[in-house]
Structures are given as structure tokens and as C-alpha cells.
mmCIF file of C-alpha atoms and ligand atoms in Angstrom:
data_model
loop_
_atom_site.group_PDB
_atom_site.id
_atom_site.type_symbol
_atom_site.label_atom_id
_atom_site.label_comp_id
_atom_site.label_asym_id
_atom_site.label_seq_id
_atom_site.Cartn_x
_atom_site.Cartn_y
_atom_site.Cartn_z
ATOM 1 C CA UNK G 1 7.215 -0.124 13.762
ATOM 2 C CA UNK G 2 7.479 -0.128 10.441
ATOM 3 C CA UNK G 3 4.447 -1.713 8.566
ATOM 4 C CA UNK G 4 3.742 -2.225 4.257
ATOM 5 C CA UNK G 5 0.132 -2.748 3.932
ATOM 6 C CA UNK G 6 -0.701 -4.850 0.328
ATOM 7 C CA UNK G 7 -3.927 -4.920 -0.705
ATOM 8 C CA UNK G 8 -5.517 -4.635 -4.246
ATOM 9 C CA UNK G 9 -8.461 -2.133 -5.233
ATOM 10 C CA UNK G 10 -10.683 -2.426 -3.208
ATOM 11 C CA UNK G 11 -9.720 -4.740 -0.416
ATOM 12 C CA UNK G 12 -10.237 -2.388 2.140
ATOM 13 C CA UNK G 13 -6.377 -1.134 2.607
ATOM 14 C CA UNK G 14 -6.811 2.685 3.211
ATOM 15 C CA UNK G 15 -9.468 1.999 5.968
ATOM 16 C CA UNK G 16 -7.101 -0.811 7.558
ATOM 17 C CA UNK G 17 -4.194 1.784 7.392
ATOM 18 C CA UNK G 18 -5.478 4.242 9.130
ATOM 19 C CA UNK G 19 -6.976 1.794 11.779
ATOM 20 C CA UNK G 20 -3.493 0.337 12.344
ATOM 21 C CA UNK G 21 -1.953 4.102 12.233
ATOM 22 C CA UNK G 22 -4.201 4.980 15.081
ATOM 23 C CA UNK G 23 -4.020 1.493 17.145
ATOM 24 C CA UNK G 24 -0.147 1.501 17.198
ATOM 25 C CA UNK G 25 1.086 5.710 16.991
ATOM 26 C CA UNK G 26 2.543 5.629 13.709
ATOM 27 C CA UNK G 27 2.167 7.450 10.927
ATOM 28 C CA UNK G 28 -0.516 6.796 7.345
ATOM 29 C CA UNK G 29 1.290 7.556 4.287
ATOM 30 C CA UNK G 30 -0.329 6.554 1.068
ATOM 31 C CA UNK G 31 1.113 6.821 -1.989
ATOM 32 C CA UNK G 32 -2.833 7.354 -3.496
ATOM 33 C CA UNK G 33 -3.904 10.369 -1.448
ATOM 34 C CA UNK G 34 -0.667 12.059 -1.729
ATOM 35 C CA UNK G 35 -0.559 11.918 -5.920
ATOM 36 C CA UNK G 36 -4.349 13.267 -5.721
ATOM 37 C CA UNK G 37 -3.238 15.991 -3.136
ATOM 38 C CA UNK G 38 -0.983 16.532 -5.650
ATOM 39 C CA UNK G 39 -3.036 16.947 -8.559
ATOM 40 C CA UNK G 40 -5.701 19.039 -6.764
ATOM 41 C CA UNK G 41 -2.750 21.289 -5.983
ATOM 42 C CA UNK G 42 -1.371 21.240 -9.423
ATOM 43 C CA UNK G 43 2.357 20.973 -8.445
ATOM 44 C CA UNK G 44 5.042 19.363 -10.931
ATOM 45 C CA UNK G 45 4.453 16.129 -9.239
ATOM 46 C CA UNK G 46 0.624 16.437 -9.950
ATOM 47 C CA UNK G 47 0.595 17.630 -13.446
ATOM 48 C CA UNK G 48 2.960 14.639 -14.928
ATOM 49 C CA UNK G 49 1.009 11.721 -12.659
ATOM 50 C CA UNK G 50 -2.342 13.328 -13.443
ATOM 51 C CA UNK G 51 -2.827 10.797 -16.243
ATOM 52 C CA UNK G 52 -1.697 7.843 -15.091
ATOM 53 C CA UNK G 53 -3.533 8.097 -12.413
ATOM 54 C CA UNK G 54 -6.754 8.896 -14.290
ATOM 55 C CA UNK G 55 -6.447 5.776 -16.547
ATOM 56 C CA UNK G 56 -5.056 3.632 -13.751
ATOM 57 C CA UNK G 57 -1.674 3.271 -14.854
ATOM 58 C CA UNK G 58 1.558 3.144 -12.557
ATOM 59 C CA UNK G 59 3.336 6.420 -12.095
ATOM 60 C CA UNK G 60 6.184 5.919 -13.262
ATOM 61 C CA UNK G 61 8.800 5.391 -10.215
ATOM 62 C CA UNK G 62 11.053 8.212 -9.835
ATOM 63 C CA UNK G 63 7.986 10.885 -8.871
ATOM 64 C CA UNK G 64 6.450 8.317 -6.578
ATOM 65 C CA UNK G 65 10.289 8.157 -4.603
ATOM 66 C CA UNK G 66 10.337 11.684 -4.600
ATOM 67 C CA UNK G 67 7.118 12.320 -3.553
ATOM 68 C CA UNK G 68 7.694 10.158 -0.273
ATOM 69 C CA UNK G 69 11.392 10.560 0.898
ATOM 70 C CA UNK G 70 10.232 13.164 2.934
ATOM 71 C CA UNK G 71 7.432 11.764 4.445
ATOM 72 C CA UNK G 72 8.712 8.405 5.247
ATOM 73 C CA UNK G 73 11.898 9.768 6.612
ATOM 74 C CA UNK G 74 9.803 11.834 9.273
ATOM 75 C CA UNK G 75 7.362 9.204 10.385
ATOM 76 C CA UNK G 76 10.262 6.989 11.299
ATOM 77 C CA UNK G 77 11.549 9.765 13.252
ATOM 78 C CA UNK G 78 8.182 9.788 14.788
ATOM 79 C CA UNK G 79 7.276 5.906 15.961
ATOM 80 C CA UNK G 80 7.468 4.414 12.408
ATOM 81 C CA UNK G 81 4.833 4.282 9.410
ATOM 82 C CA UNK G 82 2.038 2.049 8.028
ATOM 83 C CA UNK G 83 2.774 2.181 4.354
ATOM 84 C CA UNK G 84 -0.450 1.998 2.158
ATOM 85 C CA UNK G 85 0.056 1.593 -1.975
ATOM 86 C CA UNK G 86 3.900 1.974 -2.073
ATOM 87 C CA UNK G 87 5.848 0.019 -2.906
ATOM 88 C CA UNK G 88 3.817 -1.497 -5.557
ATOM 89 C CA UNK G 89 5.711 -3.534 -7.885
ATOM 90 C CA UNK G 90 9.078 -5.638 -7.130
ATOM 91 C CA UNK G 91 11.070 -2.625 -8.434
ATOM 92 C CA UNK G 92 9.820 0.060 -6.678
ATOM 93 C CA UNK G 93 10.735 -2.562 -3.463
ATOM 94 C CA UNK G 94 14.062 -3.176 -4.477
ATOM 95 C CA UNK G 95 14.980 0.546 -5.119
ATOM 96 C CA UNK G 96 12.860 1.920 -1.778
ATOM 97 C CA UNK G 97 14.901 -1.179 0.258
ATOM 98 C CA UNK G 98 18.361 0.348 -1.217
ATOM 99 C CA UNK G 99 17.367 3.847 -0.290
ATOM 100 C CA UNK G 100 15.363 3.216 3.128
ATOM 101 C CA UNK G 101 18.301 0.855 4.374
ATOM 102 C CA UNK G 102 21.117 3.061 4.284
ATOM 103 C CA UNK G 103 18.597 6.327 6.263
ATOM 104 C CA UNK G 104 17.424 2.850 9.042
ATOM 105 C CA UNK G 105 13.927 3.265 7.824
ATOM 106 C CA UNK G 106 13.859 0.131 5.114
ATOM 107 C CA UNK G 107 9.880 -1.877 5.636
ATOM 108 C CA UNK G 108 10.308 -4.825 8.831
ATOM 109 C CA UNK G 109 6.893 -6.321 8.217
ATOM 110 C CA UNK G 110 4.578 -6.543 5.266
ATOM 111 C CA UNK G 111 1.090 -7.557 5.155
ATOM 112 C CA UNK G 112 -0.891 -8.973 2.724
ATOM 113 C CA UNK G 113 -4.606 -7.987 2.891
ATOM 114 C CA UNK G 114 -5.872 -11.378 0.930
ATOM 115 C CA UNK G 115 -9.432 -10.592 -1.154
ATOM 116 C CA UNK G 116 -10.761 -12.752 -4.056
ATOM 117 C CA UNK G 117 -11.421 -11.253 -7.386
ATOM 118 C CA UNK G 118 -15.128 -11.386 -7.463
ATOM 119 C CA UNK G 119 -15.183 -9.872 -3.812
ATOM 120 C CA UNK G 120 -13.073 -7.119 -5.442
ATOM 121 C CA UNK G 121 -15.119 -5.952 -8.440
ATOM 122 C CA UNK G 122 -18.087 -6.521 -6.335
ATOM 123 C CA UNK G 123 -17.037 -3.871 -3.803
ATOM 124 C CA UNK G 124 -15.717 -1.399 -6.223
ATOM 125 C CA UNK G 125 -18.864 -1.032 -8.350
ATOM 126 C CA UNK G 126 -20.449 -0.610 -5.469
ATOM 127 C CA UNK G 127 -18.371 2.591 -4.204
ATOM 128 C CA UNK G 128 -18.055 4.021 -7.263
ATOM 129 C CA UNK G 129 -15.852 6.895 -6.463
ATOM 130 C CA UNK G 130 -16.876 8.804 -9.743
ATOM 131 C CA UNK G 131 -15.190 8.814 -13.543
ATOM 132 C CA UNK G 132 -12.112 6.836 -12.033
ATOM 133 C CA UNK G 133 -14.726 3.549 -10.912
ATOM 134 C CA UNK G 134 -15.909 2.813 -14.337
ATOM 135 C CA UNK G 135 -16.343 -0.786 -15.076
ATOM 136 C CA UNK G 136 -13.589 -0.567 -17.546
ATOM 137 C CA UNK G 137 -11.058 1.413 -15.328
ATOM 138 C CA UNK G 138 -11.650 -1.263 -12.390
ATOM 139 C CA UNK G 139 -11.043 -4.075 -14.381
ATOM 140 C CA UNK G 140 -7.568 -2.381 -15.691
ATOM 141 C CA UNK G 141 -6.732 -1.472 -12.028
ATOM 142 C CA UNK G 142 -6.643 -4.966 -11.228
ATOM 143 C CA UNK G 143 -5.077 -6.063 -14.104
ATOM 144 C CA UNK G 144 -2.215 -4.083 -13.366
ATOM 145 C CA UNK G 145 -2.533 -4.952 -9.532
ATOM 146 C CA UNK G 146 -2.349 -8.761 -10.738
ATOM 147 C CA UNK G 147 0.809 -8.153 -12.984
ATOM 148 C CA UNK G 148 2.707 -5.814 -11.159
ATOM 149 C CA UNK G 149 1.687 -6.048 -7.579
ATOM 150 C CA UNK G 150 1.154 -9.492 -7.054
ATOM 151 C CA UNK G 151 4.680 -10.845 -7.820
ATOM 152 C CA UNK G 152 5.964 -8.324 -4.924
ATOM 153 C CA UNK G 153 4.321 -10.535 -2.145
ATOM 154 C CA UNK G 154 7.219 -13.228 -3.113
ATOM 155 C CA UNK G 155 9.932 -10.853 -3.091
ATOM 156 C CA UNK G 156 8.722 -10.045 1.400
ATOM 157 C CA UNK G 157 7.783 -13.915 1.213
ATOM 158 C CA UNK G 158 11.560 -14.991 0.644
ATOM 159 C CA UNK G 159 12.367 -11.988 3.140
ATOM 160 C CA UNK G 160 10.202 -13.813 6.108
ATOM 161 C CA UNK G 161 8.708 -10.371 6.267
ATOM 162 C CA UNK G 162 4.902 -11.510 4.745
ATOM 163 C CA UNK G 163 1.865 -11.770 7.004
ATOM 164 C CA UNK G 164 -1.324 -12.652 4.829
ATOM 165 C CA UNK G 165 -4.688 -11.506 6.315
ATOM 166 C CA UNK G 166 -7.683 -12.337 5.668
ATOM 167 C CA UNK G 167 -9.943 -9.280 4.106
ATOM 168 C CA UNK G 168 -12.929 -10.737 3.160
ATOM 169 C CA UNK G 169 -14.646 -11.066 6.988
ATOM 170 C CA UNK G 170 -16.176 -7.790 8.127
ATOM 171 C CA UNK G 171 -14.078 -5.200 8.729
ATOM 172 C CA UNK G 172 -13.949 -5.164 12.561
ATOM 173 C CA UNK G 173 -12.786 -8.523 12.191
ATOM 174 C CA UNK G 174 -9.699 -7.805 10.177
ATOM 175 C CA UNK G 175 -8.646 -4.911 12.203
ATOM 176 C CA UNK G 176 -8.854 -7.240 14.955
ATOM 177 C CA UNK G 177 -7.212 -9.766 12.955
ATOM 178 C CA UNK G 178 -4.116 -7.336 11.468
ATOM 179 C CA UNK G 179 -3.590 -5.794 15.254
ATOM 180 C CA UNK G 180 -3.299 -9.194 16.591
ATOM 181 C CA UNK G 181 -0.480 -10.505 13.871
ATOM 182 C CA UNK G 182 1.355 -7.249 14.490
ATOM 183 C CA UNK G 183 1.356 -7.107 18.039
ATOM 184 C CA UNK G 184 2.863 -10.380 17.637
ATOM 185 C CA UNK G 185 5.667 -9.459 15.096
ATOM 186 C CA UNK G 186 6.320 -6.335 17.219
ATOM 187 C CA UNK G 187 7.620 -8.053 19.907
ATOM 188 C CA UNK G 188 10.331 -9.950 17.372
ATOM 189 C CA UNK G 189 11.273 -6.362 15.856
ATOM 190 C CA UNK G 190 13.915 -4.226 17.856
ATOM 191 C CA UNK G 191 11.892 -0.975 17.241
HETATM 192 P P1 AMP M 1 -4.476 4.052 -4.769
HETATM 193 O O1 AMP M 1 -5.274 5.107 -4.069
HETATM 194 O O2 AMP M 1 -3.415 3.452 -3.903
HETATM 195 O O3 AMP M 1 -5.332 3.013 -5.427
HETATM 196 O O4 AMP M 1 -3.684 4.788 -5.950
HETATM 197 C C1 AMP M 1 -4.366 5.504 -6.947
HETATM 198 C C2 AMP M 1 -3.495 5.663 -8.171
HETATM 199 O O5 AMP M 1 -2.302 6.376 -7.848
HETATM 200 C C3 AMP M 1 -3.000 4.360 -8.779
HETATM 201 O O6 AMP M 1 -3.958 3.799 -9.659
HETATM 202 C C4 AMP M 1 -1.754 4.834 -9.517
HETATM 203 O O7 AMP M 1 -2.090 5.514 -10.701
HETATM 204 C C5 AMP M 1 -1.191 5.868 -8.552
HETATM 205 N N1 AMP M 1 -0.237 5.271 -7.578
HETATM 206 C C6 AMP M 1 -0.413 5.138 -6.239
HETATM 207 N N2 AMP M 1 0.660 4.572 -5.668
HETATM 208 C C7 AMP M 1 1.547 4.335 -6.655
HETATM 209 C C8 AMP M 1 2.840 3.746 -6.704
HETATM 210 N N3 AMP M 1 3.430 3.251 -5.607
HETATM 211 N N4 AMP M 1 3.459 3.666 -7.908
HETATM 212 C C9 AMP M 1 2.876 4.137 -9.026
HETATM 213 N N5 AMP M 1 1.658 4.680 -9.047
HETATM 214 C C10 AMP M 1 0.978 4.805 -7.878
#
């Protein structure tokens, strides 16, 4: 199976992932841990998205693509992928649809992991993952979520590919909740 897991900042999407990675064999890729792999290892990759990713800008597309061919195409060959943070705008889902389709391994169901604003901001202050969870940073993550992200849910929404969760019940719940929806579009999928 081959899952896109949308979520903003916060709404509990890397936890989810790897739930739904464990609960149904495939493999976690996110787009997030991979960059800062990246720029812990200093590669070429990591040194030109070290920025953006410090001020909470968008990479710009072409190193995110290249950072994941790889990985996507060999979780497919392994049971599929739960894809957490990429795509992330309507053009990087358009370009990773052209490229996916033609290797078989183009998204089948994406999921919407629905949290309110004020849920949001609330949860992120209270993580505070260091100099990247400043009030000011958060508030420009989900600006950028809002703008760029947001619009994306339409574009698997005319697809019939959009499941919209619930995140804001505790997170046993959800998992509960997301296995439950994707059990059921499983079945419809000729994995
Ligand atoms: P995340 O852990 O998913 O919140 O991602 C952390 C940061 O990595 C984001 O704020 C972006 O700077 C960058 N990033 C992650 N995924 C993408 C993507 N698909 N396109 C562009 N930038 C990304």
C-alpha cells in the first residue's frame, strides 16, 4: 500500500507514520528527517536546504525529488510506503505523480490528519524542539503550511484519493481511527 500522510506542524503526523508503517509492513519515509540527516551529515543536499529549513521555508523542489527517488522506489519494492511531509504543495504532487506513475509507485491513498489552529500552536510551544520552535518560526511554519499545503488536499480530493482524520482525540484514538479507514481502502486497492 501506498499511503501520503498530510498533516500540518504539529498534528501529530511523524508519530501516526510510523504507527501505520509498523501496523501495515511498509516503509516511513519523511521528507523532514531525511533533510536533517542530511544536514547533520553535511552532504550537498544538506548544505543548500540547511537554511530553509532553519527559517521554515520550503526547499526548493528539485533537492527534495532527489533526495527521495531512491527511497520511495525501494519501499515499493518492499510492501509500499507511508509518505510523511512530501509532497507538500500542489506542485511537488503534480511532478512526484508524473515521475512515480511511469516507475508504478505514484500515492493510491492520501490522508488528511485534520487539527485546528489553536490545537496546533498549542502543541508546538509545548514541544519546543529547540531554536527551530520559536514562537515566531511556528507561526511562519503554518503560514506556509496554510498557503502551500493546504490547497494540495483538493488536488487528492478531485482524485477520490482523500481520507480526512480526525487528529485532535488522543492519539490511540487516531491510530485506531487511520488503521481502520485504511484497512478499508486496502481492500479497494489492487496492491
Ligand atoms: P517536517 O519535519 O516535515 O516538518 O519538515 C521540516 C522542514 O524540512 C520543513 O520546514 C521544510 O523546511 C523542509 N521540508 C520537509 N519536507 C519538505 C518538502 N516536501 N518540500 C520542501 N521542504 C521540505
Amino acid at each position: 500500500m501506498r499511503v501520503l500522510l498530510i498533516g500540518a506542524p504539529g498534528a501529530g503526523k511523524g508519530t501516526q507514520a510510523v504507527r501505520i508503517a509498523e501496523h501495515f509492513g511498509i516503509t516511513h519515509i519523511s521528507s523532514g528527517d531525511l533533510l536533517r540527516a542530511h544536514i547533520v551529515k553535511g552532504t550537498s543536499i544538506g548544505r543548500s536546504a540547511h537554511e530553509y529549513v532553519q527559517r521554515g521555508d520550503l526547499v526548493p523542489d528539485a533537492f527534495v525529488m532527489d533526495m527521495l527517488r531512491k527511497p520511495v522506489v525501494a519501499a515499493n519494492a518492499s510492501g509500499g510506503y507511508v509518505l510523511d511531509g512530501f509532497p507538500r504543495t500542489v506542485e511537488q504532487a503534480q511532478a512526484a505523480y508524473l515521475t512515480a506513475r511511469d516507475l508504478g509507485v505514484a500515492v493510491q491513498v492520501a490522508v488528511h490528519l485534520d487539527v485546528a489552529r489553536g490545537e496546533l500552536v498549542r502543541r508546538l510551544l509545548a514541544r519546543g524542539r529547540g531554536a527551530d520552535d520559536t514562537a515566531e518560526v511556528i507561526e511562519h511554519r503554518l503560514a506556509v503550511y496554510e498557503e502551500r499545503t493546504l490547497p494540495m488536499l483538493d488536488y487528492y480530493r478531485e482524485r477520490e484519493q482523500l481520507v480526512i482524520v480526525n487528529g485532535e482525540r488522543e492519539m490511540d484514538e487516531v491510530t485506531w481511527s487511520l488503521r481502520v479507514q485504511l484497512q478499508r481502502v486496502s481492500r479497494t486497492l489492487s496492491v
